[in-house]
Amino acid sequence: MDGNGRWATARGLPRTEGHRQGSLSAERLVRFLSKEKLVPYVTLFAFSTENWSRPKREIEFLFRLLEGFIERKLAELAEAGVRLRLIGDPRPLPSRLRRAIERAIGATVHNEGLNLTIALNFGGRWAILEGVRRALTAGLAATGLDEATFRGLMPTGELPELDLVIRTGGHKRLSNFFLWEAAYAELYFTETLWPDFDERAFLEALLDFQNRTRNFGRVVA
Ligand code: IPE
Ligand code: MG
C-alpha cells in the first residue's frame, strides 16, 4: 500500500492526511472483497520492519490509525465473516494496539469468509529468519528440513501459496515484503497511489493476473 505521502503532498496536505485516506482505501477494499468473494485470502502490508526509521510522530499516527481501523471495524468484520490474522513481530508495538489486534483475532477466529492478514512490523527477511529460529528451536536435523516443512515453520505458514502481489505507487520492487513466498507469484505494479486504489483498480489488477500464463518453471504446451 504505497503512495499515501505523495497523495497528500500533491494536495498540499500533511502526510498524515494521506495515511488517513489510505486507511479508508483499505477499508473500502476489504468490504468489497469480503462481499464479492473474489479472493479467499488477502494480505495488507501496513508497516514494514524498515518503517521504524520514519519520524516518531508519523509512526505513532500510523499505529493510532490502525488501532482505530480495528476497533471501528471489528463488529462489521466479524459480522461479514472476515477472519483476521497478523503477521509480523508484535512485541515492539504499543500495548493498546497489540490488545486491539488480539481481541480482533480472537473474535474472528471461527469466521469462514475473507481471510484478511495484516502485515505489521513485518519483513521478508525477518520471516525467513523466524522460520530458521523455529527450526533450530524445534531441534530439527538439517537433513530432515525440506521446503514444505520449512514453509510450515514460517510466520506465513498458515497462508496458501501466494498468487499475486500488487504494489501501488509506481515503485517496481518488493521492499522486503514476501521474499520466500513470492517465488512464483505474479507481480503487478501500478502508478495509482494507494488512497486512489479503488474497487475498479483492484479488478484491473485481477484481470491482468487472469490473462497471464503461469508455468512455474515447466514447459507449457
Ligand atoms: C504508505 O505510503 C506506506 C505505509 C503505510 C507505511 P507512504 O507513506 O510510503 O507514501 P509515499 O511513498 O511517501 O508517497
Ligand atoms: Mg512509500
XYZ file of N, CA and C and ligand atoms in Angstrom:
678
model
N 0.866 -1.179 0.000
C 0.000 0.000 0.000
C 0.897 1.222 0.000
N 1.410 1.603 -1.160
C 2.382 2.693 -1.208
C 1.787 3.927 -1.891
N 2.241 5.096 -1.451
C 1.851 6.336 -2.120
C 0.993 7.277 -1.296
N 0.771 6.953 -0.028
C -0.045 7.832 0.821
C 0.556 9.227 0.955
N 1.867 9.264 1.198
C 2.542 10.543 1.412
C 2.468 11.420 0.175
N 2.737 10.817 -0.987
C 2.709 11.580 -2.243
C 1.302 12.057 -2.567
N 0.316 11.251 -2.234
C -1.082 11.642 -2.459
C -1.381 12.933 -1.686
N -0.911 12.978 -0.448
C -1.168 14.154 0.396
C -0.357 15.365 -0.064
N 0.921 15.144 -0.320
C 1.802 16.238 -0.731
C 1.291 16.905 -2.002
N 0.784 16.109 -2.932
C 0.263 16.654 -4.189
C -0.938 17.569 -3.958
N -1.568 17.441 -2.808
C -2.726 18.279 -2.474
C -2.400 19.348 -1.448
N -1.112 19.488 -1.141
C -0.700 20.477 -0.149
C -1.123 20.105 1.263
N -1.327 18.805 1.495
C -1.776 18.328 2.810
C -0.628 17.638 3.546
N -0.706 17.545 4.861
C 0.329 16.793 5.596
C 0.254 15.301 5.259
N 1.401 14.622 5.349
C 1.466 13.188 5.008
C 0.439 12.362 5.783
N 0.193 12.794 7.019
C -0.753 12.047 7.857
C -2.139 11.983 7.197
N -2.503 13.041 6.491
C -3.809 13.047 5.810
C -3.833 11.968 4.717
N -2.681 11.748 4.100
C -2.563 10.673 3.107
C -2.772 9.305 3.759
N -2.226 9.159 4.958
C -2.407 7.882 5.659
C -3.870 7.683 6.042
N -4.528 8.804 6.435
C -5.945 8.693 6.793
C -6.761 8.225 5.565
N -6.495 8.866 4.419
C -7.190 8.457 3.187
C -6.828 7.023 2.821
N -5.565 6.669 3.056
C -5.109 5.309 2.759
C -5.849 4.278 3.588
N -6.132 4.613 4.834
C -6.839 3.650 5.681
C -8.291 3.505 5.213
N -8.866 4.598 4.684
C -10.217 4.498 4.126
C -10.215 3.621 2.875
N -9.140 3.742 2.111
C -8.993 2.940 0.904
C -8.920 1.447 1.266
N -8.178 1.137 2.327
C -8.056 -0.251 2.786
C -9.414 -0.770 3.261
N -10.121 0.078 3.985
C -11.439 -0.283 4.495
C -12.392 -0.641 3.348
N -12.386 0.223 2.324
C -13.255 0.052 1.158
C -12.931 -1.257 0.443
N -11.639 -1.556 0.296
C -11.233 -2.764 -0.424
C -11.622 -4.028 0.350
N -11.406 -3.994 1.662
C -11.760 -5.158 2.482
C -13.261 -5.422 2.399
N -14.056 -4.369 2.474
C -15.510 -4.510 2.383
C -15.887 -5.132 1.037
N -15.279 -4.618 -0.021
C -15.543 -5.101 -1.386
C -15.168 -6.582 -1.531
N -13.972 -6.927 -1.071
C -13.504 -8.307 -1.237
C -14.311 -9.276 -0.395
N -14.723 -8.834 0.783
C -15.473 -9.745 1.633
C -16.883 -9.940 1.072
N -17.415 -8.921 0.432
C -18.752 -9.009 -0.143
C -18.747 -9.813 -1.450
N -17.788 -9.517 -2.322
C -17.795 -10.126 -3.663
C -17.137 -11.505 -3.729
N -16.417 -11.865 -2.662
C -15.756 -13.186 -2.602
C -14.901 -13.478 -3.851
N -14.128 -12.498 -4.268
C -13.278 -12.668 -5.452
C -12.015 -13.430 -5.123
N -11.510 -13.253 -3.925
C -10.288 -13.930 -3.487
C -10.509 -14.439 -2.059
N -9.971 -15.623 -1.740
C -10.178 -16.152 -0.377
C -9.249 -15.528 0.659
N -8.082 -15.074 0.222
C -7.088 -14.518 1.149
C -6.552 -13.195 0.622
N -6.384 -12.227 1.504
C -5.696 -11.000 1.110
C -4.816 -10.534 2.271
N -3.618 -10.063 1.930
C -2.703 -9.540 2.948
C -2.414 -8.078 2.655
N -2.547 -7.243 3.658
C -2.225 -5.825 3.510
C -0.908 -5.547 4.222
N 0.055 -5.003 3.475
C 1.356 -4.686 4.077
C 1.246 -3.280 4.676
N 1.035 -3.233 5.988
C 0.719 -1.968 6.647
C 1.948 -1.269 7.228
N 2.926 -2.058 7.698
C 4.090 -1.440 8.351
C 5.256 -2.411 8.280
N 6.352 -1.961 7.687
C 7.498 -2.850 7.490
C 8.527 -2.663 8.606
N 9.426 -3.637 8.711
C 10.496 -3.541 9.713
C 11.367 -2.313 9.445
N 11.338 -1.788 8.215
C 12.139 -0.600 7.880
C 11.386 0.701 8.186
N 10.074 0.620 8.343
C 9.288 1.839 8.592
C 9.588 2.481 9.947
N 10.302 1.752 10.833
C 10.688 2.347 12.132
C 11.603 3.544 11.945
N 12.223 3.676 10.780
C 13.136 4.806 10.580
C 12.387 6.077 10.166
N 11.068 6.036 10.139
C 10.282 7.250 9.850
C 10.201 8.119 11.108
N 9.778 9.409 10.946
C 9.640 10.262 12.135
C 8.673 9.621 13.141
N 9.020 9.796 14.432
C 8.244 9.175 15.515
C 6.761 9.550 15.430
N 6.505 10.816 15.082
C 5.108 11.278 15.030
C 4.311 10.540 13.954
N 4.976 10.311 12.820
C 4.282 9.604 11.726
C 4.001 8.147 12.124
N 4.966 7.530 12.806
C 4.789 6.140 13.250
C 3.628 6.055 14.228
N 3.601 6.993 15.193
C 2.522 6.981 16.188
C 1.165 7.174 15.519
N 1.164 8.063 14.515
C -0.088 8.305 13.780
C -0.554 7.029 13.086
N 0.380 6.336 12.431
C 0.033 5.098 11.721
C -0.534 4.045 12.680
N 0.087 3.924 13.850
C -0.378 2.931 14.820
C -1.765 3.291 15.357
N -1.982 4.595 15.621
C -3.298 5.013 16.118
C -4.380 4.755 15.066
N -3.998 5.015 13.814
C -4.925 4.813 12.704
C -5.331 3.339 12.600
N -4.352 2.501 12.746
C -4.582 1.068 12.646
C -5.441 0.579 13.805
N -5.155 1.112 14.983
C -5.945 0.749 16.155
C -7.404 1.161 15.936
N -7.590 2.376 15.427
C -8.937 2.870 15.145
C -9.631 2.016 14.105
N -8.903 1.659 13.062
C -9.430 0.814 11.982
C -9.953 -0.499 12.565
N -9.157 -1.124 13.425
C -9.539 -2.407 14.003
C -10.720 -2.246 14.963
N -10.644 -1.232 15.833
C -11.716 -1.026 16.809
C -13.037 -0.711 16.113
N -12.982 0.195 15.128
C -14.193 0.629 14.440
C -14.785 -0.469 13.577
N -13.888 -1.276 13.021
C -14.331 -2.251 12.022
C -14.603 -3.632 12.601
N -14.221 -3.845 13.859
C -14.306 -5.201 14.408
C -15.698 -5.810 14.258
N -16.707 -5.058 14.676
C -18.070 -5.588 14.619
C -18.451 -5.907 13.172
N -18.154 -4.962 12.270
C -18.503 -5.152 10.864
C -17.751 -6.338 10.254
N -16.464 -6.442 10.601
C -15.650 -7.552 10.088
C -16.208 -8.886 10.556
N -16.473 -8.958 11.849
C -16.974 -10.204 12.427
C -18.303 -10.580 11.775
N -19.155 -9.586 11.619
C -20.473 -9.776 11.008
C -20.357 -10.310 9.585
N -19.384 -9.776 8.844
C -19.221 -10.139 7.433
C -18.448 -11.451 7.262
N -18.068 -12.086 8.363
C -17.385 -13.377 8.271
C -15.889 -13.277 8.026
N -15.336 -12.076 8.157
C -13.897 -11.901 7.926
C -13.101 -12.497 9.084
N -12.051 -13.214 8.771
C -11.135 -13.719 9.792
C -9.826 -12.936 9.720
N -9.458 -12.351 10.829
C -8.255 -11.521 10.862
C -7.041 -12.300 11.368
N -5.909 -12.081 10.694
C -4.632 -12.629 11.168
C -3.607 -11.515 11.175
N -2.563 -11.705 11.949
C -1.460 -10.756 11.958
C -0.180 -11.499 11.642
N 0.642 -10.932 10.751
C 1.989 -11.477 10.611
C 2.970 -10.352 10.846
N 4.032 -10.672 11.563
C 4.997 -9.658 11.959
C 5.275 -9.839 13.439
N 6.293 -9.165 13.925
C 6.661 -9.273 15.337
C 5.864 -8.246 16.131
N 4.899 -8.693 16.958
C 4.050 -7.733 17.664
C 4.737 -7.085 18.868
N 5.859 -7.657 19.321
C 6.435 -7.216 20.607
C 6.774 -5.736 20.688
N 7.359 -5.122 19.640
C 7.674 -3.683 19.775
C 6.474 -2.756 19.580
N 5.291 -3.297 19.297
C 4.124 -2.438 19.034
C 3.550 -1.903 20.348
N 2.878 -0.738 20.294
C 2.248 -0.205 21.505
C 1.252 -1.226 22.066
N 1.179 -1.328 23.409
C 0.369 -2.399 24.001
C -1.116 -2.248 23.669
N -1.598 -1.004 23.528
C -3.016 -0.820 23.183
C -3.340 -1.397 21.819
N -2.427 -1.178 20.869
C -2.617 -1.709 19.521
C -2.569 -3.231 19.546
N -1.618 -3.750 20.321
C -1.481 -5.207 20.431
C -2.748 -5.836 20.984
N -3.289 -5.183 22.018
C -4.521 -5.717 22.632
C -5.689 -5.675 21.644
N -5.805 -4.562 20.897
C -6.889 -4.432 19.916
C -6.782 -5.541 18.874
N -5.561 -5.817 18.430
C -5.348 -6.857 17.422
C -5.699 -8.228 17.996
N -5.224 -8.492 19.215
C -5.508 -9.791 19.841
C -7.008 -10.017 19.983
N -7.710 -8.952 20.402
C -9.169 -9.063 20.534
C -9.812 -9.402 19.191
N -9.388 -8.692 18.149
C -9.981 -8.878 16.822
C -9.665 -10.267 16.268
N -8.451 -10.749 16.511
C -8.082 -12.094 16.048
C -8.953 -13.128 16.763
N -9.081 -12.971 18.076
C -9.882 -13.905 18.872
C -11.344 -13.891 18.472
N -11.857 -12.686 18.203
C -13.292 -12.558 17.900
C -13.648 -13.095 16.516
N -12.661 -13.269 15.645
C -12.967 -13.677 14.267
C -12.392 -15.052 13.919
N -11.837 -15.732 14.927
C -11.070 -16.957 14.661
C -11.926 -18.059 14.021
N -13.240 -18.054 14.272
C -14.080 -19.114 13.689
C -14.754 -18.679 12.393
N -14.466 -17.474 11.944
C -15.107 -16.983 10.722
C -14.570 -17.694 9.480
N -15.410 -17.829 8.490
C -15.002 -18.589 7.307
C -15.141 -17.800 6.010
N -15.268 -16.466 6.135
C -15.317 -15.633 4.938
C -13.903 -15.226 4.537
N -13.759 -13.999 4.108
C -12.455 -13.497 3.671
C -11.395 -13.639 4.772
N -10.237 -14.165 4.407
C -9.104 -14.242 5.315
C -8.254 -12.996 5.118
N -8.335 -12.103 6.085
C -7.598 -10.836 5.995
C -6.380 -10.896 6.907
N -5.208 -10.739 6.305
C -3.981 -10.732 7.097
C -3.377 -9.344 7.048
N -2.999 -8.829 8.211
C -2.315 -7.546 8.236
C -0.851 -7.806 8.560
N 0.016 -7.359 7.666
C 1.453 -7.491 7.887
C 1.917 -6.228 8.601
N 2.322 -6.421 9.849
C 2.606 -5.280 10.714
C 3.925 -5.539 11.429
N 4.829 -4.601 11.314
C 6.209 -4.844 11.736
C 6.680 -6.147 11.093
N 6.421 -6.240 9.798
C 6.756 -7.424 9.015
C 7.893 -7.115 8.044
N 8.732 -8.112 7.829
C 9.764 -8.007 6.809
C 10.008 -9.401 6.249
N 10.273 -9.485 4.955
C 10.505 -10.781 4.335
C 11.724 -11.483 4.916
N 12.764 -10.715 5.193
C 13.962 -11.320 5.774
C 13.694 -11.790 7.200
N 12.953 -10.967 7.940
C 12.577 -11.357 9.307
C 11.819 -12.678 9.280
N 10.890 -12.829 8.324
C 10.052 -14.026 8.258
C 10.893 -15.272 7.987
N 11.872 -15.140 7.086
C 12.744 -16.284 6.787
C 13.574 -16.631 8.027
N 14.118 -15.607 8.646
C 14.940 -15.800 9.839
C 14.119 -16.426 10.975
N 12.874 -16.002 11.083
C 11.980 -16.536 12.106
C 11.752 -18.043 11.867
N 11.611 -18.416 10.610
C 11.486 -19.836 10.268
C 12.725 -20.608 10.683
N 13.889 -20.024 10.439
C 15.152 -20.667 10.825
C 15.216 -20.815 12.343
N 14.836 -19.735 13.052
C 14.857 -19.791 14.523
C 13.963 -20.907 15.038
N 12.756 -21.004 14.451
C 11.813 -22.034 14.915
C 12.330 -23.437 14.604
N 12.991 -23.582 13.448
C 13.551 -24.883 13.089
C 14.637 -25.276 14.088
N 15.477 -24.312 14.445
C 16.560 -24.583 15.396
C 15.994 -24.895 16.773
N 14.998 -24.084 17.186
C 14.391 -24.288 18.499
C 13.748 -25.671 18.583
N 13.141 -26.091 17.462
C 12.498 -27.411 17.435
C 13.530 -28.535 17.337
N 14.786 -28.166 17.181
C 15.847 -29.167 17.117
C 15.817 -30.007 15.851
N 15.295 -29.433 14.763
C 15.227 -30.176 13.502
C 16.614 -30.475 12.944
N 16.786 -31.690 12.444
C 18.064 -32.049 11.826
C 18.128 -31.431 10.434
N 19.319 -30.957 10.059
C 19.496 -30.299 8.762
C 19.008 -31.189 7.627
N 19.252 -32.483 7.738
C 18.888 -33.395 6.650
C 17.367 -33.565 6.533
N 16.652 -33.351 7.623
C 15.201 -33.548 7.592
C 14.439 -32.309 7.186
N 15.164 -31.223 6.968
C 14.484 -29.952 6.691
C 14.270 -29.772 5.189
N 13.013 -29.921 4.750
C 12.716 -29.686 3.338
C 11.859 -28.428 3.198
N 11.537 -28.062 1.965
C 10.803 -26.807 1.728
C 9.439 -26.789 2.396
N 8.739 -27.922 2.306
C 7.382 -27.964 2.866
C 7.424 -27.790 4.388
N 8.379 -28.450 5.028
C 8.500 -28.336 6.487
C 8.867 -26.905 6.868
N 9.830 -26.352 6.160
C 10.291 -25.000 6.477
C 9.169 -23.981 6.278
N 8.437 -24.124 5.185
C 7.322 -23.232 4.893
C 6.318 -23.218 6.047
N 6.060 -24.410 6.589
C 5.128 -24.533 7.704
C 5.624 -23.857 8.966
N 6.932 -23.720 9.087
C 7.517 -23.090 10.275
C 7.537 -21.566 10.167
N 7.409 -21.071 8.946
C 7.476 -19.611 8.765
C 6.196 -18.941 9.271
N 6.295 -17.650 9.637
C 5.108 -16.944 10.135
C 3.968 -16.913 9.113
N 4.276 -17.121 7.838
C 3.254 -17.124 6.793
C 2.765 -18.539 6.496
N 3.172 -19.498 7.328
C 2.889 -20.913 7.073
C 1.415 -21.268 6.972
N 0.557 -20.449 7.599
C -0.883 -20.731 7.560
C -1.532 -20.226 6.274
N -0.820 -19.397 5.538
C -1.402 -18.808 4.327
C -1.158 -19.730 3.134
N -2.076 -19.727 2.151
C -1.863 -20.568 0.967
C -0.754 -19.987 0.081
N -0.391 -20.723 -0.959
C 0.618 -20.236 -1.908
C 0.222 -18.845 -2.414
N 1.199 -17.985 -2.542
C 0.937 -16.611 -2.981
C 0.768 -16.561 -4.507
N -0.304 -15.955 -4.962
C -0.574 -15.866 -6.397
C -0.203 -14.517 -6.992
N -0.566 -13.457 -6.298
C -0.451 -12.129 -6.896
C -0.006 -11.102 -5.857
N 1.015 -10.329 -6.227
C 1.442 -9.201 -5.402
C 1.090 -7.922 -6.145
N 0.341 -7.051 -5.518
C 0.004 -5.756 -6.108
C 0.766 -4.691 -5.354
N 1.529 -3.863 -6.064
C 2.178 -2.731 -5.417
C 1.685 -1.446 -6.070
N 1.122 -0.567 -5.273
C 0.686 0.728 -5.779
C 1.827 1.738 -5.635
N 1.670 2.896 -6.234
C 2.611 3.993 -6.009
C 3.812 4.038 -6.941
N 3.853 3.157 -7.949
C 4.826 3.314 -9.019
C 6.203 2.688 -8.856
N 6.592 2.303 -7.639
C 7.915 1.682 -7.499
C 7.843 0.206 -7.859
N 8.905 -0.248 -8.562
C 8.906 -1.638 -9.018
C 9.908 -2.446 -8.212
N 9.546 -2.708 -6.988
C 10.389 -3.535 -6.129
C 9.526 -4.153 -5.036
N 10.114 -5.157 -4.339
C 9.340 -5.851 -3.298
C 9.510 -5.209 -1.924
N 10.568 -4.402 -1.764
C 10.808 -3.723 -0.488
C 10.642 -4.649 0.726
N 11.309 -5.810 0.658
C 11.319 -6.720 1.812
C 9.913 -7.183 2.204
N 9.055 -7.372 1.222
C 7.739 -7.965 1.511
C 7.889 -9.481 1.472
N 7.017 -10.209 0.790
C 7.052 -11.675 0.788
C 8.192 -12.186 -0.099
N 9.366 -12.391 0.461
C 10.517 -12.789 -0.356
C 10.451 -14.273 -0.712
N 10.312 -15.103 0.287
C 10.208 -16.564 0.055
C 8.924 -16.875 -0.709
N 7.845 -16.253 -0.265
C 6.508 -16.585 -0.767
C 6.304 -16.141 -2.214
N 7.045 -15.123 -2.656
C 6.817 -14.558 -3.988
C 7.561 -15.312 -5.091
N 8.156 -16.459 -4.746
C 8.989 -17.182 -5.714
C 8.308 -17.325 -7.082
N 7.021 -17.713 -7.071
C 6.307 -17.867 -8.338
C 5.039 -17.018 -8.405
N 5.001 -15.980 -7.580
C 3.840 -15.088 -7.605
C 3.922 -14.183 -8.830
N 2.784 -13.761 -9.314
C 2.755 -12.744 -10.360
C 2.881 -11.383 -9.687
N 3.657 -10.502 -10.305
C 3.860 -9.174 -9.720
C 3.117 -8.139 -10.561
N 2.391 -7.288 -9.906
C 1.613 -6.253 -10.602
C 1.955 -4.894 -9.997
N 2.467 -4.005 -10.845
C 2.833 -2.669 -10.370
C 1.936 -1.630 -11.029
N 1.435 -0.717 -10.237
C 0.601 0.338 -10.805
C 1.035 1.704 -10.266
N 0.905 2.712 -11.142
C 1.255 4.078 -10.745
C 0.245 4.643 -9.743
N -0.956 4.083 -9.743
C -2.023 4.578 -8.853
C -1.526 4.635 -7.407
N -1.767 5.762 -6.754
C -1.353 5.903 -5.361
C -2.385 5.191 -4.475
N -1.935 4.658 -3.336
C -2.818 3.807 -2.538
C -4.180 4.452 -2.200
N -4.229 5.729 -1.819
C -5.551 6.299 -1.490
C -6.515 6.298 -2.679
N -5.978 6.245 -3.912
C -6.832 6.216 -5.104
C -7.135 4.796 -5.579
N -6.573 3.804 -4.900
C -6.741 2.414 -5.354
C -8.121 1.924 -4.909
N -9.055 1.890 -5.860
C -10.438 1.532 -5.513
C -10.820 0.161 -6.083
N -12.088 -0.157 -6.014
C -12.581 -1.467 -6.463
C -12.222 -1.713 -7.928
N -12.400 -0.666 -8.731
C -12.107 -0.780 -10.153
C -10.628 -1.092 -10.393
N -9.772 -0.415 -9.649
C -8.328 -0.632 -9.775
C -7.967 -2.060 -9.378
N -8.636 -2.582 -8.362
C -8.378 -3.971 -7.962
C -8.805 -4.932 -9.074
N -9.973 -4.681 -9.664
C -10.465 -5.557 -10.736
C -9.530 -5.533 -11.934
N -8.962 -4.362 -12.221
C -7.990 -4.265 -13.325
C -6.787 -5.162 -13.056
N -6.313 -5.129 -11.820
C -5.166 -5.961 -11.434
C -5.521 -7.439 -11.565
N -6.713 -7.790 -11.125
C -7.163 -9.181 -11.162
C -7.300 -9.669 -12.612
N -7.830 -8.810 -13.494
C -7.965 -9.167 -14.907
C -6.595 -9.369 -15.537
N -5.665 -8.498 -15.192
C -4.301 -8.624 -15.697
C -3.714 -9.981 -15.276
N -3.931 -10.313 -14.009
C -3.450 -11.590 -13.464
C -4.062 -12.774 -14.211
N -5.368 -12.686 -14.486
C -6.059 -13.791 -15.160
C -5.561 -14.018 -16.570
N -4.987 -12.987 -17.186
C -4.516 -13.115 -18.559
C -3.063 -13.554 -18.665
N -2.450 -13.862 -17.535
C -1.051 -14.291 -17.579
C -0.959 -15.810 -17.663
N 0.118 -16.266 -18.282
C 0.372 -17.700 -18.330
C 1.354 -18.033 -17.225
N 0.973 -18.933 -16.362
C 1.859 -19.309 -15.261
C 2.378 -20.708 -15.517
N 3.681 -20.860 -15.667
C 4.187 -22.211 -15.953
C 5.066 -22.774 -14.836
N 5.307 -21.985 -13.794
C 6.044 -22.487 -12.625
C 7.307 -23.248 -13.018
N 8.002 -22.747 -14.020
C 9.261 -23.365 -14.423
C 9.110 -24.522 -15.388
N 7.843 -24.928 -15.642
C 7.636 -26.032 -16.579
C 7.553 -25.515 -18.006
N 7.518 -26.435 -18.964
C 7.252 -26.067 -20.347
C 5.743 -26.122 -20.532
N 5.165 -25.050 -21.098
C 3.717 -25.146 -21.339
C 3.452 -25.389 -22.815
N 2.500 -26.251 -23.059
C 2.179 -26.637 -24.441
C 1.581 -25.442 -25.182
C 2.142 4.270 2.684
O 2.701 5.102 1.771
C 3.106 3.282 3.292
C 2.831 2.972 4.702
C 1.635 2.831 5.195
C 3.971 2.845 5.634
P 3.982 6.030 2.005
O 3.881 6.683 3.347
O 5.218 5.215 1.784
O 3.778 7.109 0.866
P 4.887 7.736 -0.094
O 5.635 6.606 -0.725
O 5.749 8.606 0.763
O 4.082 8.509 -1.087
Mg 6.425 4.886 0.137
